[in-house]
């Protein structure tokens, strides 16, 4: 068993568990949805079973992996440090709050943003993977900042920017968004830019979404047609009732590409 490591892939408790050698090469994985262990190195089968045993439940099937798709091959080659799938909602804000030096007012706003992202993340993470939904959180976008949530599923790919509203009125225009009496903020422009970048790197249409948390009233300018403005908790009905545009293999291929941190780096960073 020495040298074998079990590493999670995807959201905690829901993705696969990979058994890797010290150099990061995968020798097996345990799919918790199908309760199956796929073994790549049959000569190490007993070691693999021993290191996975604490994570197993019920009747588990064991055997060689199915013929891998292109997405499977890319995922197997993905170094753990480059995998964005384990990111929690608000991952970047957690780091800022823990290590940042902002003043009390700025930290209060960070906490509000974090709470909103965590609540929206819970809603998106609850969409069933068995029905083809995949979610990533806190993705860095060069020149834009971050995508709070990237949602992939049968209706397509959605770039979600979360807005904490706190029971106030929201007015959404082409360029600016106003919450209550606060200064207008450029969220519509930001989410458009992020969705355009995502469309380019994923080579697939990405819909910009403004997700408003706890809004008392929402006014959207008639000229705003390209951005979806959704309010929690009505996000789920909209998504589950939307028309299907992607097949399961397409969702998996895009998810595999999107979870690779190298996909999002600027040209000078690769």
mmCIF file of C-alpha atoms in Angstrom:
data_model
loop_
_atom_site.group_PDB
_atom_site.id
_atom_site.type_symbol
_atom_site.label_atom_id
_atom_site.label_comp_id
_atom_site.label_asym_id
_atom_site.label_seq_id
_atom_site.Cartn_x
_atom_site.Cartn_y
_atom_site.Cartn_z
ATOM 1 C CA UNK A 1 0.000 0.000 0.000
ATOM 2 C CA UNK A 2 2.987 2.273 0.475
ATOM 3 C CA UNK A 3 3.019 5.052 -2.065
ATOM 4 C CA UNK A 4 -0.641 4.827 -3.078
ATOM 5 C CA UNK A 5 -2.759 7.893 -2.369
ATOM 6 C CA UNK A 6 -6.520 8.361 -2.570
ATOM 7 C CA UNK A 7 -7.491 11.760 -3.959
ATOM 8 C CA UNK A 8 -11.026 13.101 -4.473
ATOM 9 C CA UNK A 9 -12.172 14.482 -7.782
ATOM 10 C CA UNK A 10 -15.269 16.661 -8.024
ATOM 11 C CA UNK A 11 -17.466 17.881 -5.196
ATOM 12 C CA UNK A 12 -16.838 16.300 -1.790
ATOM 13 C CA UNK A 13 -18.767 13.072 -1.369
ATOM 14 C CA UNK A 14 -20.068 13.027 -4.954
ATOM 15 C CA UNK A 15 -17.177 12.752 -7.405
ATOM 16 C CA UNK A 16 -14.767 9.910 -8.045
ATOM 17 C CA UNK A 17 -11.942 8.809 -5.788
ATOM 18 C CA UNK A 18 -8.670 8.269 -7.651
ATOM 19 C CA UNK A 19 -5.870 6.012 -6.469
ATOM 20 C CA UNK A 20 -2.575 7.534 -7.569
ATOM 21 C CA UNK A 21 1.093 6.632 -7.452
ATOM 22 C CA UNK A 22 3.491 9.153 -5.837
ATOM 23 C CA UNK A 23 4.163 10.704 -9.265
ATOM 24 C CA UNK A 24 0.450 11.421 -9.708
ATOM 25 C CA UNK A 25 -0.263 8.603 -12.178
ATOM 26 C CA UNK A 26 -3.694 7.055 -11.602
ATOM 27 C CA UNK A 27 -3.815 3.277 -11.115
ATOM 28 C CA UNK A 28 -7.545 3.015 -10.299
ATOM 29 C CA UNK A 29 -10.651 4.988 -9.497
ATOM 30 C CA UNK A 30 -13.791 4.384 -7.483
ATOM 31 C CA UNK A 31 -17.007 5.768 -8.971
ATOM 32 C CA UNK A 32 -19.368 6.387 -6.056
ATOM 33 C CA UNK A 33 -22.396 6.795 -8.311
ATOM 34 C CA UNK A 34 -22.052 3.349 -9.883
ATOM 35 C CA UNK A 35 -20.236 1.731 -6.896
ATOM 36 C CA UNK A 36 -17.572 0.396 -9.243
ATOM 37 C CA UNK A 37 -13.784 0.272 -8.997
ATOM 38 C CA UNK A 38 -11.983 0.545 -12.316
ATOM 39 C CA UNK A 39 -8.482 -0.930 -12.067
ATOM 40 C CA UNK A 40 -5.739 0.232 -14.418
ATOM 41 C CA UNK A 41 -2.874 -1.683 -12.775
ATOM 42 C CA UNK A 42 -4.125 -5.224 -12.189
ATOM 43 C CA UNK A 43 -0.871 -6.294 -10.527
ATOM 44 C CA UNK A 44 -1.639 -3.854 -7.692
ATOM 45 C CA UNK A 45 -5.284 -4.854 -7.296
ATOM 46 C CA UNK A 46 -4.976 -5.977 -3.656
ATOM 47 C CA UNK A 47 -3.155 -2.797 -2.682
ATOM 48 C CA UNK A 48 -5.777 -0.705 -4.458
ATOM 49 C CA UNK A 49 -8.637 -2.485 -2.680
ATOM 50 C CA UNK A 50 -6.900 -2.098 0.669
ATOM 51 C CA UNK A 51 -6.362 1.641 0.335
ATOM 52 C CA UNK A 52 -9.943 2.184 -0.915
ATOM 53 C CA UNK A 53 -11.607 -0.050 1.683
ATOM 54 C CA UNK A 54 -12.433 2.759 4.172
ATOM 55 C CA UNK A 55 -14.392 4.559 1.450
ATOM 56 C CA UNK A 56 -16.440 1.626 0.110
ATOM 57 C CA UNK A 57 -20.054 0.846 0.929
ATOM 58 C CA UNK A 58 -22.452 -1.858 -0.204
ATOM 59 C CA UNK A 59 -21.709 -4.276 -3.022
ATOM 60 C CA UNK A 60 -18.832 -3.012 -5.169
ATOM 61 C CA UNK A 61 -17.999 -4.272 -8.644
ATOM 62 C CA UNK A 62 -14.365 -4.436 -9.762
ATOM 63 C CA UNK A 63 -12.833 -4.696 -13.183
ATOM 64 C CA UNK A 64 -10.965 -2.977 -15.967
ATOM 65 C CA UNK A 65 -12.208 0.473 -16.906
ATOM 66 C CA UNK A 66 -14.545 0.906 -19.844
ATOM 67 C CA UNK A 67 -13.019 2.124 -23.070
ATOM 68 C CA UNK A 68 -12.076 5.705 -22.138
ATOM 69 C CA UNK A 69 -13.516 8.667 -23.930
ATOM 70 C CA UNK A 70 -11.386 11.664 -24.830
ATOM 71 C CA UNK A 71 -12.739 13.382 -21.694
ATOM 72 C CA UNK A 72 -11.700 10.409 -19.545
ATOM 73 C CA UNK A 73 -8.170 10.500 -20.933
ATOM 74 C CA UNK A 74 -7.855 14.220 -20.319
ATOM 75 C CA UNK A 75 -9.191 13.865 -16.776
ATOM 76 C CA UNK A 76 -6.770 11.041 -15.997
ATOM 77 C CA UNK A 77 -3.882 13.206 -17.167
ATOM 78 C CA UNK A 78 -4.988 16.203 -15.078
ATOM 79 C CA UNK A 79 -2.542 16.933 -12.232
ATOM 80 C CA UNK A 80 -4.369 17.261 -8.880
ATOM 81 C CA UNK A 81 -2.985 20.768 -8.337
ATOM 82 C CA UNK A 82 -4.588 21.910 -11.601
ATOM 83 C CA UNK A 83 -8.040 20.456 -10.834
ATOM 84 C CA UNK A 84 -10.625 23.158 -10.047
ATOM 85 C CA UNK A 85 -13.474 20.745 -9.306
ATOM 86 C CA UNK A 86 -12.833 20.634 -5.517
ATOM 87 C CA UNK A 87 -13.190 24.446 -5.244
ATOM 88 C CA UNK A 88 -15.837 25.471 -2.736
ATOM 89 C CA UNK A 89 -18.317 28.285 -3.415
ATOM 90 C CA UNK A 90 -16.545 31.535 -2.556
ATOM 91 C CA UNK A 91 -13.138 29.822 -2.434
ATOM 92 C CA UNK A 92 -11.265 33.007 -3.353
ATOM 93 C CA UNK A 93 -13.182 35.093 -0.797
ATOM 94 C CA UNK A 94 -12.349 32.612 1.957
ATOM 95 C CA UNK A 95 -8.680 33.198 1.229
ATOM 96 C CA UNK A 96 -9.099 36.975 1.209
ATOM 97 C CA UNK A 97 -10.907 36.948 4.543
ATOM 98 C CA UNK A 98 -8.288 34.703 6.111
ATOM 99 C CA UNK A 99 -5.162 36.397 4.784
ATOM 100 C CA UNK A 100 -6.310 39.826 3.532
ATOM 101 C CA UNK A 101 -5.566 43.136 5.226
ATOM 102 C CA UNK A 102 -8.741 45.019 4.217
ATOM 103 C CA UNK A 103 -10.499 47.362 6.619
ATOM 104 C CA UNK A 104 -13.617 46.492 8.611
ATOM 105 C CA UNK A 105 -16.021 47.848 5.976
ATOM 106 C CA UNK A 106 -14.365 45.947 3.143
ATOM 107 C CA UNK A 107 -14.330 42.750 5.193
ATOM 108 C CA UNK A 108 -18.050 43.176 5.915
ATOM 109 C CA UNK A 109 -18.731 43.369 2.175
ATOM 110 C CA UNK A 110 -16.554 40.316 1.588
ATOM 111 C CA UNK A 111 -18.603 38.368 4.133
ATOM 112 C CA UNK A 112 -21.834 39.408 2.435
ATOM 113 C CA UNK A 113 -20.463 38.323 -0.949
ATOM 114 C CA UNK A 114 -19.236 35.050 0.551
ATOM 115 C CA UNK A 115 -22.605 34.258 2.137
ATOM 116 C CA UNK A 116 -24.400 34.929 -1.160
ATOM 117 C CA UNK A 117 -21.965 32.767 -3.132
ATOM 118 C CA UNK A 118 -22.267 29.938 -0.632
ATOM 119 C CA UNK A 119 -26.067 30.044 -0.766
ATOM 120 C CA UNK A 120 -26.109 30.085 -4.561
ATOM 121 C CA UNK A 121 -23.476 27.353 -4.625
ATOM 122 C CA UNK A 122 -25.687 25.130 -2.481
ATOM 123 C CA UNK A 123 -28.571 25.601 -4.916
ATOM 124 C CA UNK A 124 -26.435 24.761 -7.955
ATOM 125 C CA UNK A 125 -24.647 21.847 -6.265
ATOM 126 C CA UNK A 126 -28.043 20.323 -5.433
ATOM 127 C CA UNK A 127 -28.826 19.854 -9.135
ATOM 128 C CA UNK A 128 -28.462 16.082 -9.626
ATOM 129 C CA UNK A 129 -25.313 14.821 -11.292
ATOM 130 C CA UNK A 130 -27.301 11.768 -12.361
ATOM 131 C CA UNK A 131 -29.292 14.082 -14.645
ATOM 132 C CA UNK A 132 -26.172 15.533 -16.223
ATOM 133 C CA UNK A 133 -25.444 18.609 -14.077
ATOM 134 C CA UNK A 134 -21.885 19.681 -13.249
ATOM 135 C CA UNK A 135 -20.785 22.766 -11.293
ATOM 136 C CA UNK A 136 -17.482 24.559 -10.783
ATOM 137 C CA UNK A 137 -16.856 27.432 -8.406
ATOM 138 C CA UNK A 138 -14.494 30.404 -8.164
ATOM 139 C CA UNK A 139 -12.736 30.321 -11.539
ATOM 140 C CA UNK A 140 -10.139 32.996 -12.288
ATOM 141 C CA UNK A 141 -10.655 34.892 -15.558
ATOM 142 C CA UNK A 142 -7.773 37.067 -16.843
ATOM 143 C CA UNK A 143 -8.759 40.709 -17.116
ATOM 144 C CA UNK A 144 -12.203 40.151 -15.582
ATOM 145 C CA UNK A 145 -11.692 38.752 -12.098
ATOM 146 C CA UNK A 146 -13.595 35.577 -11.294
ATOM 147 C CA UNK A 147 -16.553 33.524 -12.369
ATOM 148 C CA UNK A 148 -18.459 32.790 -9.167
ATOM 149 C CA UNK A 149 -20.038 29.617 -10.593
ATOM 150 C CA UNK A 150 -19.826 27.810 -13.917
ATOM 151 C CA UNK A 151 -22.812 25.520 -14.412
ATOM 152 C CA UNK A 152 -22.903 22.853 -17.110
ATOM 153 C CA UNK A 153 -25.916 20.705 -17.894
ATOM 154 C CA UNK A 154 -28.462 19.641 -20.494
ATOM 155 C CA UNK A 155 -29.590 23.257 -21.219
ATOM 156 C CA UNK A 156 -26.009 24.408 -21.868
ATOM 157 C CA UNK A 157 -23.238 26.263 -20.051
ATOM 158 C CA UNK A 158 -23.946 29.184 -17.698
ATOM 159 C CA UNK A 159 -21.532 31.745 -16.288
ATOM 160 C CA UNK A 160 -23.062 32.869 -12.984
ATOM 161 C CA UNK A 161 -22.254 36.074 -11.097
ATOM 162 C CA UNK A 162 -23.862 36.191 -7.652
ATOM 163 C CA UNK A 163 -25.189 39.489 -6.279
ATOM 164 C CA UNK A 164 -26.064 39.861 -2.566
ATOM 165 C CA UNK A 165 -29.159 42.036 -2.357
ATOM 166 C CA UNK A 166 -30.406 41.737 1.264
ATOM 167 C CA UNK A 167 -34.116 42.373 0.671
ATOM 168 C CA UNK A 168 -33.637 45.503 -1.434
ATOM 169 C CA UNK A 169 -34.811 46.590 -4.871
ATOM 170 C CA UNK A 170 -32.550 45.816 -7.815
ATOM 171 C CA UNK A 171 -32.441 47.606 -11.146
ATOM 172 C CA UNK A 172 -30.555 45.873 -13.959
ATOM 173 C CA UNK A 173 -29.481 47.882 -16.988
ATOM 174 C CA UNK A 174 -27.276 47.157 -19.978
ATOM 175 C CA UNK A 175 -24.081 48.273 -18.244
ATOM 176 C CA UNK A 176 -24.860 48.871 -14.579
ATOM 177 C CA UNK A 177 -26.777 47.213 -11.749
ATOM 178 C CA UNK A 178 -28.108 49.154 -8.769
ATOM 179 C CA UNK A 179 -28.992 47.657 -5.393
ATOM 180 C CA UNK A 180 -31.178 49.936 -3.279
ATOM 181 C CA UNK A 181 -29.606 53.373 -2.997
ATOM 182 C CA UNK A 182 -26.036 52.181 -3.380
ATOM 183 C CA UNK A 183 -23.748 53.316 -6.154
ATOM 184 C CA UNK A 184 -24.359 51.452 -9.440
ATOM 185 C CA UNK A 185 -21.991 48.529 -10.041
ATOM 186 C CA UNK A 186 -20.778 47.164 -13.390
ATOM 187 C CA UNK A 187 -21.996 43.590 -12.849
ATOM 188 C CA UNK A 188 -23.799 43.257 -16.236
ATOM 189 C CA UNK A 189 -20.607 44.234 -18.048
ATOM 190 C CA UNK A 190 -18.485 41.923 -15.870
ATOM 191 C CA UNK A 191 -20.649 38.853 -16.411
ATOM 192 C CA UNK A 192 -20.787 39.503 -20.163
ATOM 193 C CA UNK A 193 -16.990 39.710 -20.374
ATOM 194 C CA UNK A 194 -16.586 36.567 -18.274
ATOM 195 C CA UNK A 195 -19.090 34.640 -20.424
ATOM 196 C CA UNK A 196 -17.328 35.769 -23.604
ATOM 197 C CA UNK A 197 -13.993 34.590 -22.260
ATOM 198 C CA UNK A 198 -15.530 31.261 -21.228
ATOM 199 C CA UNK A 199 -17.111 30.897 -24.669
ATOM 200 C CA UNK A 200 -13.714 31.408 -26.267
ATOM 201 C CA UNK A 201 -11.709 28.973 -24.103
ATOM 202 C CA UNK A 202 -14.418 26.284 -24.044
ATOM 203 C CA UNK A 203 -15.345 26.785 -27.718
ATOM 204 C CA UNK A 204 -19.017 26.494 -26.728
ATOM 205 C CA UNK A 205 -21.785 29.055 -26.147
ATOM 206 C CA UNK A 206 -21.844 30.297 -22.542
ATOM 207 C CA UNK A 207 -24.848 32.227 -21.217
ATOM 208 C CA UNK A 208 -24.191 35.074 -18.737
ATOM 209 C CA UNK A 209 -26.362 34.913 -15.608
ATOM 210 C CA UNK A 210 -26.892 37.407 -12.789
ATOM 211 C CA UNK A 211 -28.124 35.490 -9.738
ATOM 212 C CA UNK A 212 -29.776 37.823 -7.221
ATOM 213 C CA UNK A 213 -29.895 36.608 -3.630
ATOM 214 C CA UNK A 214 -32.750 37.905 -1.419
ATOM 215 C CA UNK A 215 -34.061 40.634 -3.727
ATOM 216 C CA UNK A 216 -37.354 42.243 -2.711
ATOM 217 C CA UNK A 217 -38.061 43.605 -6.186
ATOM 218 C CA UNK A 218 -36.276 43.346 -9.523
ATOM 219 C CA UNK A 219 -36.536 45.685 -12.507
ATOM 220 C CA UNK A 220 -34.766 44.657 -15.713
ATOM 221 C CA UNK A 221 -34.393 47.086 -18.598
ATOM 222 C CA UNK A 222 -36.167 45.819 -21.769
ATOM 223 C CA UNK A 223 -32.895 46.149 -23.679
ATOM 224 C CA UNK A 224 -31.232 43.490 -21.490
ATOM 225 C CA UNK A 225 -31.780 40.403 -23.622
ATOM 226 C CA UNK A 226 -28.502 38.475 -23.555
ATOM 227 C CA UNK A 227 -28.203 38.169 -19.755
ATOM 228 C CA UNK A 228 -30.429 35.884 -17.702
ATOM 229 C CA UNK A 229 -31.477 37.558 -14.448
ATOM 230 C CA UNK A 230 -32.513 34.946 -11.885
ATOM 231 C CA UNK A 231 -33.593 35.177 -8.264
ATOM 232 C CA UNK A 232 -32.997 32.538 -5.622
ATOM 233 C CA UNK A 233 -34.632 30.117 -5.106
ATOM 234 C CA UNK A 234 -36.285 30.325 -8.552
ATOM 235 C CA UNK A 235 -32.951 29.426 -10.193
ATOM 236 C CA UNK A 236 -33.651 25.695 -10.077
ATOM 237 C CA UNK A 237 -37.049 25.709 -11.846
ATOM 238 C CA UNK A 238 -35.670 27.871 -14.640
ATOM 239 C CA UNK A 239 -32.715 25.554 -15.223
ATOM 240 C CA UNK A 240 -34.576 22.251 -14.954
ATOM 241 C CA UNK A 241 -37.344 23.409 -17.304
ATOM 242 C CA UNK A 242 -35.027 24.877 -19.953
ATOM 243 C CA UNK A 243 -34.747 23.144 -23.326
ATOM 244 C CA UNK A 244 -31.983 20.565 -23.751
ATOM 245 C CA UNK A 245 -29.078 21.636 -25.956
ATOM 246 C CA UNK A 246 -26.207 19.390 -24.787
ATOM 247 C CA UNK A 247 -25.931 15.605 -24.709
ATOM 248 C CA UNK A 248 -24.276 13.904 -21.709
ATOM 249 C CA UNK A 249 -20.947 13.237 -23.517
ATOM 250 C CA UNK A 250 -20.798 16.918 -24.511
ATOM 251 C CA UNK A 251 -21.374 18.016 -20.912
ATOM 252 C CA UNK A 252 -18.644 15.671 -19.660
ATOM 253 C CA UNK A 253 -16.159 16.863 -22.285
ATOM 254 C CA UNK A 254 -16.806 20.520 -21.445
ATOM 255 C CA UNK A 255 -16.655 19.831 -17.703
ATOM 256 C CA UNK A 256 -13.315 18.084 -18.092
ATOM 257 C CA UNK A 257 -11.944 21.036 -20.047
ATOM 258 C CA UNK A 258 -13.381 23.619 -17.645
ATOM 259 C CA UNK A 259 -12.057 21.972 -14.489
ATOM 260 C CA UNK A 260 -8.463 22.241 -15.758
ATOM 261 C CA UNK A 261 -6.924 25.396 -14.299
ATOM 262 C CA UNK A 262 -4.681 25.710 -17.353
ATOM 263 C CA UNK A 263 -7.751 26.291 -19.533
ATOM 264 C CA UNK A 264 -8.359 29.663 -17.845
ATOM 265 C CA UNK A 265 -4.849 31.050 -17.892
ATOM 266 C CA UNK A 266 -3.991 33.948 -20.126
ATOM 267 C CA UNK A 267 -1.658 33.406 -23.107
ATOM 268 C CA UNK A 268 1.365 34.644 -21.129
ATOM 269 C CA UNK A 269 0.709 32.238 -18.245
ATOM 270 C CA UNK A 270 0.610 28.961 -20.184
#
